[in-house]
mmCIF file with all atom_site columns, C-alpha atoms in Angstrom:
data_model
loop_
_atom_site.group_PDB
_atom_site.id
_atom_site.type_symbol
_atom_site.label_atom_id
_atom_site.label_alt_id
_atom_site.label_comp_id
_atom_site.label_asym_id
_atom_site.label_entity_id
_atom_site.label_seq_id
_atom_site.pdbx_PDB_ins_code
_atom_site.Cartn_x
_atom_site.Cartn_y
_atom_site.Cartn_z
_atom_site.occupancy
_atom_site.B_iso_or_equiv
_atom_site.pdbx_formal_charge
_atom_site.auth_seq_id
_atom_site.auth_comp_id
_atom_site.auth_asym_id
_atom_site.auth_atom_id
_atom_site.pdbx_PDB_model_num
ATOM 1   C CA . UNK J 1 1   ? 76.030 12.281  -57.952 1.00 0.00 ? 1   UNK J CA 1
ATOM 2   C CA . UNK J 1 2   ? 73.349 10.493  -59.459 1.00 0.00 ? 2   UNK J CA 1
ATOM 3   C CA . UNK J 1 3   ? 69.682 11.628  -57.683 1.00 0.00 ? 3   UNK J CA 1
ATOM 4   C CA . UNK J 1 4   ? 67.443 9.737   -60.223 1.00 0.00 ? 4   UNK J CA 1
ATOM 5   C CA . UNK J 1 5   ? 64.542 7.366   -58.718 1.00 0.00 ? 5   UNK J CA 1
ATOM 6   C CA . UNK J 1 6   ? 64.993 4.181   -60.955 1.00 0.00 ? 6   UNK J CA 1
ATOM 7   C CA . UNK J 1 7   ? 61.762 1.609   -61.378 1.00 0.00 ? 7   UNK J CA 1
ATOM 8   C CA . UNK J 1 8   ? 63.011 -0.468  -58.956 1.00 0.00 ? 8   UNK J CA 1
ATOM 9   C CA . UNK J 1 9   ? 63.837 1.863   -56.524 1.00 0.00 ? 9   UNK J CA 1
ATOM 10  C CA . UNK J 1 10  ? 59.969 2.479   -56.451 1.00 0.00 ? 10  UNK J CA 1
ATOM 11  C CA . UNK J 1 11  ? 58.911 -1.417  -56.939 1.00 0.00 ? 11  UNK J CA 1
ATOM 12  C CA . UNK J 1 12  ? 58.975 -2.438  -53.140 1.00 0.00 ? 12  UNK J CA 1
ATOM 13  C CA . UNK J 1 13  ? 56.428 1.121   -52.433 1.00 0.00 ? 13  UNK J CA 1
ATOM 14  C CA . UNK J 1 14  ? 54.115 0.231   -55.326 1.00 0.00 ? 14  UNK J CA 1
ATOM 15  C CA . UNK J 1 15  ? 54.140 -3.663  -53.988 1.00 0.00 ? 15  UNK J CA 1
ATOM 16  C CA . UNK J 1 16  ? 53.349 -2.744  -50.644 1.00 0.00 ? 16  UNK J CA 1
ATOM 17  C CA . UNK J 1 17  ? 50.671 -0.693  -51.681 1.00 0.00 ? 17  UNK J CA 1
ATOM 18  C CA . UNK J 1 18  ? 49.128 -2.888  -53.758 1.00 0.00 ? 18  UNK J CA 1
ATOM 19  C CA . UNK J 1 19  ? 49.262 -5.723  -51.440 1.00 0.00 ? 19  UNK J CA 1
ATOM 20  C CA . UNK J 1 20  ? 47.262 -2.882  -48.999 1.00 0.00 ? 20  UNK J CA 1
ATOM 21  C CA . UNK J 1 21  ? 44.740 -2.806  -51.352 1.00 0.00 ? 21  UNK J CA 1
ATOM 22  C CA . UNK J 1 22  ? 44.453 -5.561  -52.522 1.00 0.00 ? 22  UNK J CA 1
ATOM 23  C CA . UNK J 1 23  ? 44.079 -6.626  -48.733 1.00 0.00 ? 23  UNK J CA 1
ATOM 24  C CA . UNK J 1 24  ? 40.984 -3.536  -48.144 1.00 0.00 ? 24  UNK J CA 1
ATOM 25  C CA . UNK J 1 25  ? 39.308 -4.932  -50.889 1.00 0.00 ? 25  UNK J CA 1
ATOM 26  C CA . UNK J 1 26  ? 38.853 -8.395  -49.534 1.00 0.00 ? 26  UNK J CA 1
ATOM 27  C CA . UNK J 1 27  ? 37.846 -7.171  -46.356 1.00 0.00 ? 27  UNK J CA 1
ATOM 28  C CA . UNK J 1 28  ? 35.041 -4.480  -48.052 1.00 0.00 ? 28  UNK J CA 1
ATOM 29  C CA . UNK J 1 29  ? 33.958 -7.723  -49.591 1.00 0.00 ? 29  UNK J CA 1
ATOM 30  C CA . UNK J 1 30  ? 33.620 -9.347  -46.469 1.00 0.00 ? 30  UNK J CA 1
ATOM 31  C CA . UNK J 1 31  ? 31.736 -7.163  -44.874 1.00 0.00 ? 31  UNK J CA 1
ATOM 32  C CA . UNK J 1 32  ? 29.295 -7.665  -47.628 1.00 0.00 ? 32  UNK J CA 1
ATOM 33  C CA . UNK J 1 33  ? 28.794 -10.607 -46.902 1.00 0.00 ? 33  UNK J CA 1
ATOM 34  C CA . UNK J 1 34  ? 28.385 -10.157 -43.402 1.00 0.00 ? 34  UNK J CA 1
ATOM 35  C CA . UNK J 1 35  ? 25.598 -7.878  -44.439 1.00 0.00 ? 35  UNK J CA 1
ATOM 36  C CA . UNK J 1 36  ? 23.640 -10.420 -46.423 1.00 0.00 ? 36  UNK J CA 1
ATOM 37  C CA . UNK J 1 37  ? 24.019 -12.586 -43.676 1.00 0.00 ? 37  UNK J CA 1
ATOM 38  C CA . UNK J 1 38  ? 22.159 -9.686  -41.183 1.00 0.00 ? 38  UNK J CA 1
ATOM 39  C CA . UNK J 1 39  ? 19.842 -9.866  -43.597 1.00 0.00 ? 39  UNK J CA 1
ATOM 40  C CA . UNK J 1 40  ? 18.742 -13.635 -43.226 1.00 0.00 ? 40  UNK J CA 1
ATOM 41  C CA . UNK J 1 41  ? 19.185 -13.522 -39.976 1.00 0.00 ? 41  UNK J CA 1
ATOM 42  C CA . UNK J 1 42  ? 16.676 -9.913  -39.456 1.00 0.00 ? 42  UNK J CA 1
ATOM 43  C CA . UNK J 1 43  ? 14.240 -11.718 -42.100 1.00 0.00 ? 43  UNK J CA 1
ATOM 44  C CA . UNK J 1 44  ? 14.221 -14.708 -39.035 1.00 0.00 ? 44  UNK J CA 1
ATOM 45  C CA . UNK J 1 45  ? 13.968 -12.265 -36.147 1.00 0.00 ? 45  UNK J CA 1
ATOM 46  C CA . UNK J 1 46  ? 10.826 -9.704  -37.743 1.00 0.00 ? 46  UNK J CA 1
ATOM 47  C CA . UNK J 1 47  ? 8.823  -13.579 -38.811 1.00 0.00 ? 47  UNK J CA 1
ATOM 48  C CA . UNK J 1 48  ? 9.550  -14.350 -35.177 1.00 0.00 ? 48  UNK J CA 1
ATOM 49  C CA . UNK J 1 49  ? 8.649  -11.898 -33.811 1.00 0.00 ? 49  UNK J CA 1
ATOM 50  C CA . UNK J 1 50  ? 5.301  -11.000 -36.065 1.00 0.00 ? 50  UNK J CA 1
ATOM 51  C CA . UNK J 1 51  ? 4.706  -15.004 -34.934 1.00 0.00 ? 51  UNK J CA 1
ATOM 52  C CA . UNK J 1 52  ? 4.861  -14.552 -31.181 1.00 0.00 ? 52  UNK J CA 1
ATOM 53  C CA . UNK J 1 53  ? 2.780  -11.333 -31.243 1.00 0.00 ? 53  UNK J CA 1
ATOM 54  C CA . UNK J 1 54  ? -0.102 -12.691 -32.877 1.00 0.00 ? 54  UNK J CA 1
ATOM 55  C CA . UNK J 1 55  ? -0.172 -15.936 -31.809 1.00 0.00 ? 55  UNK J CA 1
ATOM 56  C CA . UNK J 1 56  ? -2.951 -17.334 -29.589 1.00 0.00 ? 56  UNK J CA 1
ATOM 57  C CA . UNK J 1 57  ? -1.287 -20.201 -27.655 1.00 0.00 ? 57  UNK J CA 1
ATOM 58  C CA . UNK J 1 58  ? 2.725  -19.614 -28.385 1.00 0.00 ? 58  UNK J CA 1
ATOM 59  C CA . UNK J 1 59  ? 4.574  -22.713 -26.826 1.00 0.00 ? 59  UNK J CA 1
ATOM 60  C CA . UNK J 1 60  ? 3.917  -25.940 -27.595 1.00 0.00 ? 60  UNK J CA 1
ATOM 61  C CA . UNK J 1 61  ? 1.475  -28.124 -25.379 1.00 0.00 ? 61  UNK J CA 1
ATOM 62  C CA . UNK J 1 62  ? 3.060  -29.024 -21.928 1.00 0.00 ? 62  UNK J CA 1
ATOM 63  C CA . UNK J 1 63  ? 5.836  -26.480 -22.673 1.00 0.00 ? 63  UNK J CA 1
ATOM 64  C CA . UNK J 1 64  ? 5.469  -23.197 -20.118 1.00 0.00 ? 64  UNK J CA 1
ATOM 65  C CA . UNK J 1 65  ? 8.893  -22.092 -21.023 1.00 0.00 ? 65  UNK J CA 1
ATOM 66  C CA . UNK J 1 66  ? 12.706 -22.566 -21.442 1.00 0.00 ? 66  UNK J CA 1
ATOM 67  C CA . UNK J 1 67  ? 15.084 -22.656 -19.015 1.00 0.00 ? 67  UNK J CA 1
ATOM 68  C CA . UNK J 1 68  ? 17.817 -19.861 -18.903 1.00 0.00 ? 68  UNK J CA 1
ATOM 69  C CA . UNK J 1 69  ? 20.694 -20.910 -16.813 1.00 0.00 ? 69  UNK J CA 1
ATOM 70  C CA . UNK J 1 70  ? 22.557 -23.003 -19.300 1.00 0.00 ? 70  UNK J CA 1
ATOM 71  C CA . UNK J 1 71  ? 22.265 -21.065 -22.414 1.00 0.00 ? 71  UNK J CA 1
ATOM 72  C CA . UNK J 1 72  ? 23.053 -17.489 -19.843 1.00 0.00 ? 72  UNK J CA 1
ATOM 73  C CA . UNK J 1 73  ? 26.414 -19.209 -19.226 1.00 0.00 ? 73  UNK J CA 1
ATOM 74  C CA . UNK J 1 74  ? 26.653 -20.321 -22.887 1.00 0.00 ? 74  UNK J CA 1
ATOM 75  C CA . UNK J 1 75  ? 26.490 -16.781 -23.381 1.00 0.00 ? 75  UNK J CA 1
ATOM 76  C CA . UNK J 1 76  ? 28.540 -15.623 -20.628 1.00 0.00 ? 76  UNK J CA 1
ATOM 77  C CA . UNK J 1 77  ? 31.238 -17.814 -22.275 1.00 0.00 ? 77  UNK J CA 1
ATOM 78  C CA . UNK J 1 78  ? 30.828 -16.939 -26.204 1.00 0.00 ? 78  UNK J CA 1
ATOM 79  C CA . UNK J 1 79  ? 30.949 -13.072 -25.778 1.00 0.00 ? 79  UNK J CA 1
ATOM 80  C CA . UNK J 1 80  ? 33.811 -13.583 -23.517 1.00 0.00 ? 80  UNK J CA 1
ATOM 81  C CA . UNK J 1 81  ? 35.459 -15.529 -26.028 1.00 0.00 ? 81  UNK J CA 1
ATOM 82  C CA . UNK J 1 82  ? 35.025 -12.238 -28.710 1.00 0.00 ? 82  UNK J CA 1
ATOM 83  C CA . UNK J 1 83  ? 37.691 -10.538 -26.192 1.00 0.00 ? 83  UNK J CA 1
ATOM 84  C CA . UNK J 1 84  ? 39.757 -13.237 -26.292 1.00 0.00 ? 84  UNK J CA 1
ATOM 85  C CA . UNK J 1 85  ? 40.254 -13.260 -30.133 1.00 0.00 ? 85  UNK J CA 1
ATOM 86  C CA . UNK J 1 86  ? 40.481 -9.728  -30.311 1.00 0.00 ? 86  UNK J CA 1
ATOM 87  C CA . UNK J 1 87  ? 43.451 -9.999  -27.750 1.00 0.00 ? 87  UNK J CA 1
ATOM 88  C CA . UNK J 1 88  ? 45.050 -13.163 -30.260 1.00 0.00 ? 88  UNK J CA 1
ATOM 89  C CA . UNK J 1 89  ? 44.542 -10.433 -33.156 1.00 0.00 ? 89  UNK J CA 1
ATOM 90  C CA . UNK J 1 90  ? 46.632 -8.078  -31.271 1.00 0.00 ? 90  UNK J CA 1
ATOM 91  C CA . UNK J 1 91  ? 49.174 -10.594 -30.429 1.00 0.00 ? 91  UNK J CA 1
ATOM 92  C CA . UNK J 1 92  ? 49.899 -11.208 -34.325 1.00 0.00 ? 92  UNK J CA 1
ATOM 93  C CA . UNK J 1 93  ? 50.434 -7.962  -34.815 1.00 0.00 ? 93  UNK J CA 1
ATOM 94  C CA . UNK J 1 94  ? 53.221 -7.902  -32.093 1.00 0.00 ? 94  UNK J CA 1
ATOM 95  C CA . UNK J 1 95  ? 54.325 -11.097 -33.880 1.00 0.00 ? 95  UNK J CA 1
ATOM 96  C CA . UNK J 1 96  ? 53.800 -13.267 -30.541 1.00 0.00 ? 96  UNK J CA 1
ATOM 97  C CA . UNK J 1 97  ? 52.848 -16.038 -32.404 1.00 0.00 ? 97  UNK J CA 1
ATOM 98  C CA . UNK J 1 98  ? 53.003 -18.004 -28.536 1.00 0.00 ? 98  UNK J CA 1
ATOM 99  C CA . UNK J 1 99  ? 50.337 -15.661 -27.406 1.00 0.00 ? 99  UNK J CA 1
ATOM 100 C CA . UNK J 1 100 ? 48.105 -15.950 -30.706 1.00 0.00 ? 100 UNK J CA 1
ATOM 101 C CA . UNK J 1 101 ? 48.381 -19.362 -31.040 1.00 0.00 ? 101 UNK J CA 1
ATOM 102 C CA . UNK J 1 102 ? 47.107 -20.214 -27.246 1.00 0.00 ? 102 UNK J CA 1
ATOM 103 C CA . UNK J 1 103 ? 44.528 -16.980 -27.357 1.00 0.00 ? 103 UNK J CA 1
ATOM 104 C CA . UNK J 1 104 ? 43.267 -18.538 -30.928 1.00 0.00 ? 104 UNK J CA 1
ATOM 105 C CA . UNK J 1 105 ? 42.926 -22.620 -29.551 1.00 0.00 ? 105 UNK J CA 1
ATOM 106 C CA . UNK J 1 106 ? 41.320 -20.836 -25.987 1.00 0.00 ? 106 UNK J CA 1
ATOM 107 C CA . UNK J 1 107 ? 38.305 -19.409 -28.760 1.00 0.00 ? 107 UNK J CA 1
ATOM 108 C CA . UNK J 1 108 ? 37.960 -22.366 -30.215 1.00 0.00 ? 108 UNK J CA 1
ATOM 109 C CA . UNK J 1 109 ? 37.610 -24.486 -27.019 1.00 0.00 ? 109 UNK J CA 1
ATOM 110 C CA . UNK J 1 110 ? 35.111 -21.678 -25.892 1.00 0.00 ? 110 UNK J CA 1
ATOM 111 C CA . UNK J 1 111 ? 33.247 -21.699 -29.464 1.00 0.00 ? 111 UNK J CA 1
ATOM 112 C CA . UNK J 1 112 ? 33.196 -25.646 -28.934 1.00 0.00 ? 112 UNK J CA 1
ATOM 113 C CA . UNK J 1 113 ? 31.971 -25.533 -25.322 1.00 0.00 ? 113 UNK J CA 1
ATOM 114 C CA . UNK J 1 114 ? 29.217 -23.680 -26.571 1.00 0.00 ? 114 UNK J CA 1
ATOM 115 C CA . UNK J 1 115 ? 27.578 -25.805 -29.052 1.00 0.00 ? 115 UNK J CA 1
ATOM 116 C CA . UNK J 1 116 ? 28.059 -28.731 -26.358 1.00 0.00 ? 116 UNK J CA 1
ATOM 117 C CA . UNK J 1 117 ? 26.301 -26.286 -24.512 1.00 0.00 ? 117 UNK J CA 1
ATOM 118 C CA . UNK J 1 118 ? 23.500 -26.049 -27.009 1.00 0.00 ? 118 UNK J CA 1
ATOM 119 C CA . UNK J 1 119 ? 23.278 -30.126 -27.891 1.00 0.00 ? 119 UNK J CA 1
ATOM 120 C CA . UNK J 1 120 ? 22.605 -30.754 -24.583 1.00 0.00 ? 120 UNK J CA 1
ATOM 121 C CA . UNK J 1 121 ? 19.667 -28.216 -24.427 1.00 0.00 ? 121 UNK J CA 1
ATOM 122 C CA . UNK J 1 122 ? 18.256 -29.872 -27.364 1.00 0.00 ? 122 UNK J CA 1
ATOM 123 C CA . UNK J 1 123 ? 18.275 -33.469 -26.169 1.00 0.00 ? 123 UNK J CA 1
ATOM 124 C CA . UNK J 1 124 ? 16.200 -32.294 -23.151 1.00 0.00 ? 124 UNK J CA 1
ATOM 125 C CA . UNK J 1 125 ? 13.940 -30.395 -24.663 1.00 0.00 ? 125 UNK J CA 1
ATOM 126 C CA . UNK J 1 126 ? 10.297 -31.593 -24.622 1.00 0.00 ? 126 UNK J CA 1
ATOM 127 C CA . UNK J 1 127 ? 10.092 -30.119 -27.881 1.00 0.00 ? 127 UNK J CA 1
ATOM 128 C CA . UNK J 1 128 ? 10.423 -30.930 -31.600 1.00 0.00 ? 128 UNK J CA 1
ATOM 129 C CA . UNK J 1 129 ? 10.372 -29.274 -34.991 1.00 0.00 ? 129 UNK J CA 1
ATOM 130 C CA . UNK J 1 130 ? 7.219  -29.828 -35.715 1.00 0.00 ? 130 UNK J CA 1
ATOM 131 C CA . UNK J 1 131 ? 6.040  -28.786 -32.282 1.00 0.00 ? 131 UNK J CA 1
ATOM 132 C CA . UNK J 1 132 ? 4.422  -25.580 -33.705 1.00 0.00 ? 132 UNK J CA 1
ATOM 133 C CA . UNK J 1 133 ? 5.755  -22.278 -34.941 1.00 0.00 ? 133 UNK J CA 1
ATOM 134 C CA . UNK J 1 134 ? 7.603  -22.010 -31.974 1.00 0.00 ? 134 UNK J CA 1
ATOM 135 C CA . UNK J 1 135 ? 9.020  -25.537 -32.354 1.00 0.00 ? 135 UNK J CA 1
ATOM 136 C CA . UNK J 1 136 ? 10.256 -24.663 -35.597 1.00 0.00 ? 136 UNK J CA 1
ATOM 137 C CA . UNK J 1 137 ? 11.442 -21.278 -35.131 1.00 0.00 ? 137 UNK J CA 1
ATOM 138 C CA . UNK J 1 138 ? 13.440 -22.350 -32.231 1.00 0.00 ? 138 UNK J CA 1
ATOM 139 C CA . UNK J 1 139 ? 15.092 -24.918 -33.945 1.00 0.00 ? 139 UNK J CA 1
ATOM 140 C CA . UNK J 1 140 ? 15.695 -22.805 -37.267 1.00 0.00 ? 140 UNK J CA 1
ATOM 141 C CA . UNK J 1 141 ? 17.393 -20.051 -35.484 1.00 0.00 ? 141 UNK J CA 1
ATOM 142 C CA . UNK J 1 142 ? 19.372 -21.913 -33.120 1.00 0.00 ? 142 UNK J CA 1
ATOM 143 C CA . UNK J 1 143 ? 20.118 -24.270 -35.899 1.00 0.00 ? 143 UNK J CA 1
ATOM 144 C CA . UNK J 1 144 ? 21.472 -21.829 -37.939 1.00 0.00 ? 144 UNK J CA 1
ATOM 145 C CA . UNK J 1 145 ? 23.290 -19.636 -35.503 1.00 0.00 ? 145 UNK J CA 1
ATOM 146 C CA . UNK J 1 146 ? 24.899 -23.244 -34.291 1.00 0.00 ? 146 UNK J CA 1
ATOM 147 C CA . UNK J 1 147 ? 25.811 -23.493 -37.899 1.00 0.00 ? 147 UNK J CA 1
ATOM 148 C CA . UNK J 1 148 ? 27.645 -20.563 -37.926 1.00 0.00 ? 148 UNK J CA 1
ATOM 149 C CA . UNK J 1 149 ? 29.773 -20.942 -35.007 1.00 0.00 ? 149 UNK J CA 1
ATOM 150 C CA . UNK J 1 150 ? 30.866 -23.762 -36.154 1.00 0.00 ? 150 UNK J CA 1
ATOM 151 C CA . UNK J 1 151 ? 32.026 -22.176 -39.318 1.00 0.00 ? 151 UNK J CA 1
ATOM 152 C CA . UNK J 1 152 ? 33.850 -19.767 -36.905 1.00 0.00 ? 152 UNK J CA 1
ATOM 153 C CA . UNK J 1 153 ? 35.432 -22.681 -35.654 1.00 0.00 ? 153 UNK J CA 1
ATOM 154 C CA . UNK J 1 154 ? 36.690 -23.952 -38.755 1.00 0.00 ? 154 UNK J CA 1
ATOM 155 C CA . UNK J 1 155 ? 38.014 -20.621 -39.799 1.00 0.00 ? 155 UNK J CA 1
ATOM 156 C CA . UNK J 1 156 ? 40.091 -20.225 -36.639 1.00 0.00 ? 156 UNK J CA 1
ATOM 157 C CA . UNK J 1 157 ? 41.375 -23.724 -36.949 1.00 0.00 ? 157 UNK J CA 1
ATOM 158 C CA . UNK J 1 158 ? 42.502 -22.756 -40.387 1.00 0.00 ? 158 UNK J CA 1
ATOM 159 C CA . UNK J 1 159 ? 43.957 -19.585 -39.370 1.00 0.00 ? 159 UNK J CA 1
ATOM 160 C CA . UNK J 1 160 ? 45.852 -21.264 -36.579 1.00 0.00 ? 160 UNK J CA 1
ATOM 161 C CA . UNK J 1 161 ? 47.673 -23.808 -38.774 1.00 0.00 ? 161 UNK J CA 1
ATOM 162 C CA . UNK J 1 162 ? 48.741 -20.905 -41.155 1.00 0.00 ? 162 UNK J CA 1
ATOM 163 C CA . UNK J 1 163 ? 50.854 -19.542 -38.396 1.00 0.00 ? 163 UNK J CA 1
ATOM 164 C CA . UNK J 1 164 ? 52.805 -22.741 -38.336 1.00 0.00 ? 164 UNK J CA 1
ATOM 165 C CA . UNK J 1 165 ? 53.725 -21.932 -42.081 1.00 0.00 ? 165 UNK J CA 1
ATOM 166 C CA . UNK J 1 166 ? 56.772 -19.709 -42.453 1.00 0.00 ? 166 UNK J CA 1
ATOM 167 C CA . UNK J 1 167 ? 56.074 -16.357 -43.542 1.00 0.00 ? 167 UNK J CA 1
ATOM 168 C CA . UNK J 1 168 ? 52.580 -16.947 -44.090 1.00 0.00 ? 168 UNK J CA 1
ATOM 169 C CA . UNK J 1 169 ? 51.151 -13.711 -42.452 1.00 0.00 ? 169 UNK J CA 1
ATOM 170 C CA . UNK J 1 170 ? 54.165 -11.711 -43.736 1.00 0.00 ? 170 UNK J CA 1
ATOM 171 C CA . UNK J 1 171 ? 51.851 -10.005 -46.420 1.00 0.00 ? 171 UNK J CA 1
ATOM 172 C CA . UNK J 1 172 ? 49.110 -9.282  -44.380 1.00 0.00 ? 172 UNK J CA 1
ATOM 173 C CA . UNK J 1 173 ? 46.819 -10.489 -41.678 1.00 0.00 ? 173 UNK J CA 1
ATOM 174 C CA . UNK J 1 174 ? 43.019 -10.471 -43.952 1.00 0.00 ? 174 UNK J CA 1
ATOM 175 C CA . UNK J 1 175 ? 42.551 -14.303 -42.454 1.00 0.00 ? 175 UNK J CA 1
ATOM 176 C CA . UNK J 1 176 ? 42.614 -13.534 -39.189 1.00 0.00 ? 176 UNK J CA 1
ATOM 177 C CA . UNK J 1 177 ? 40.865 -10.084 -39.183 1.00 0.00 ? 177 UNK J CA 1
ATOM 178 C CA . UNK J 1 178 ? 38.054 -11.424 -41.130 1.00 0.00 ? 178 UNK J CA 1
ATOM 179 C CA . UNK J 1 179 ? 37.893 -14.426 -38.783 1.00 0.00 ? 179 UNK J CA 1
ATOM 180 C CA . UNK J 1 180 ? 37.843 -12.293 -35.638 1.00 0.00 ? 180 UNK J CA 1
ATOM 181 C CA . UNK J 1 181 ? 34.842 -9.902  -37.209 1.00 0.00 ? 181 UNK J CA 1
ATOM 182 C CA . UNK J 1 182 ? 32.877 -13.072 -38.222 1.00 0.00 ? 182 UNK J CA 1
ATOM 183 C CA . UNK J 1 183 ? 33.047 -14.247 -34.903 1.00 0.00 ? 183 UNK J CA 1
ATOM 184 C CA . UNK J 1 184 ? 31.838 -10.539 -33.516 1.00 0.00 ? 184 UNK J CA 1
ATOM 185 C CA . UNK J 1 185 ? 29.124 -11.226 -35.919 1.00 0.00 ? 185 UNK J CA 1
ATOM 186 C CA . UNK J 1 186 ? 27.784 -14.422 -34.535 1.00 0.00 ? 186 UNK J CA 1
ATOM 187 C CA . UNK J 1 187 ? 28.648 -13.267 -31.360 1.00 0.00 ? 187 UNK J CA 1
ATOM 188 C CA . UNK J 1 188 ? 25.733 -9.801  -31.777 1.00 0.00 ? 188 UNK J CA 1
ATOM 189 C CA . UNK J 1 189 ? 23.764 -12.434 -33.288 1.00 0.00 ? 189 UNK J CA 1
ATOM 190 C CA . UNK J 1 190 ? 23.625 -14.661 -30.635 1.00 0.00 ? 190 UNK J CA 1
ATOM 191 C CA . UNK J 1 191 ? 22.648 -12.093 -28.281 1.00 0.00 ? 191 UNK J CA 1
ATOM 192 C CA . UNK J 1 192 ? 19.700 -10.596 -30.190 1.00 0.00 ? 192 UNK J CA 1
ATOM 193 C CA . UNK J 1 193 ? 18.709 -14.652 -30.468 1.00 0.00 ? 193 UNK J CA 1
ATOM 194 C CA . UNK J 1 194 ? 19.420 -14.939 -26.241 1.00 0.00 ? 194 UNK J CA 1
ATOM 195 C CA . UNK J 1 195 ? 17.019 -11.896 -25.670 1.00 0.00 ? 195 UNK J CA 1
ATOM 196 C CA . UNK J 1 196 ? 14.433 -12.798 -28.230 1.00 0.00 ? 196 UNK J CA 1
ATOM 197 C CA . UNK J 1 197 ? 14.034 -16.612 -27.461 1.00 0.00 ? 197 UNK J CA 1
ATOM 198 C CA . UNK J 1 198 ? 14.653 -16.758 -23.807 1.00 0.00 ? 198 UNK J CA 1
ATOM 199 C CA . UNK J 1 199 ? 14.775 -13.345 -22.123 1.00 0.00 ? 199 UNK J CA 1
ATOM 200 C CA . UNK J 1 200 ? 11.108 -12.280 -23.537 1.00 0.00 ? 200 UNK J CA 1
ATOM 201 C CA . UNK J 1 201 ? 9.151  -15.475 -22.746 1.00 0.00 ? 201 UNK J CA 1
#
């Protein structure tokens, strides 16, 4: 009897693990970018706050504050909808593409119902851009934030047409793993933002 290993007994084990790899190393590069993100995004936060704290007369004229019921439920709603893509994440991995698919559309209505959210705050604002620092800072960071969730958006959109291609996620699930910790990211974000801008008044 034969007991020598040939090359392509071994092939499928070296594939695998390269495709493992290959698959860490895309998601270590992610996270870097995540980080330079948290870096714009602290650079924002200190100015604001350094703005706020030394500022004389902080609001604009007329302006004694912001209200806080709609953007508390528009935050009530967008960390909720971080469980909800871990919970499509989970369902890949079972293969329950049923499961993902609705879990992955329910983010994205919740994602969308939050920048409707945050339109509609802006159209009834007495404020403007140019309505001093704070005008501007308010607008920059929600702005920006807004910009980013609806990047998440368009991620998840992309990631839920892939599972309607055959085999697609056979070799690994990077898209949506990446897509679910970008949304966790804009998710802290938005929190720090929630506390900054409308909790400490």
């Amino acid at each position: 009897m034969d007991s020598s290993i040939s090359s392509e007994d071994l092939q499928p084990h070296h594939s695998h693990e390269h495709e493992h790899d290959e698959e860490g190393n895309k998601m270590f590069g992610f996270i870097v970018f995540l980080l330079s993100e948290s870096v714009i995004f602290l650079s924002f936060f200190a100015g604001y706050i350094i703005y706020k704290t030394s500022a004389v007369n902080w609001l604009p004229t007329g302006v004694s504050g912001l209200a806080i019921k709609e953007p508390t439920i528009n935050t009530v709603v967008l960390v909720a909808s971080s469980f909800v893509i871990y919970f499509a994440e989970k369902a890949l991995e079972r293969h329950d593409f049923k499961s993902y698919r609705l879990l992955l559309f329910l983010t994205m209505i919740m994602g969308g119902y939050f920048l409707y959210g945050q339109a509609v705050e802006w159209s009834e604002l007495e404020f403007g851009f140019t309505s001093g620092t704070f005008g501007g800072m308010f607008y920059l960071l929600t702005g920006f934030h807004g910009l980013h969730v609806f990047t998440g958006i368009l991620l998840q959109l992309i990631v839920l047409l892939r599972s309607f291609i055959p085999g697609n996620f056979d070799n690994g699930h990077f898209g949506i793993n990446a897509t679910s910790l970008f949304w966790h990211f804009v998710d802290v974000i938005w929190i720090i933002l929630f506390l900054l801008i409308y909790v400490w008044q």
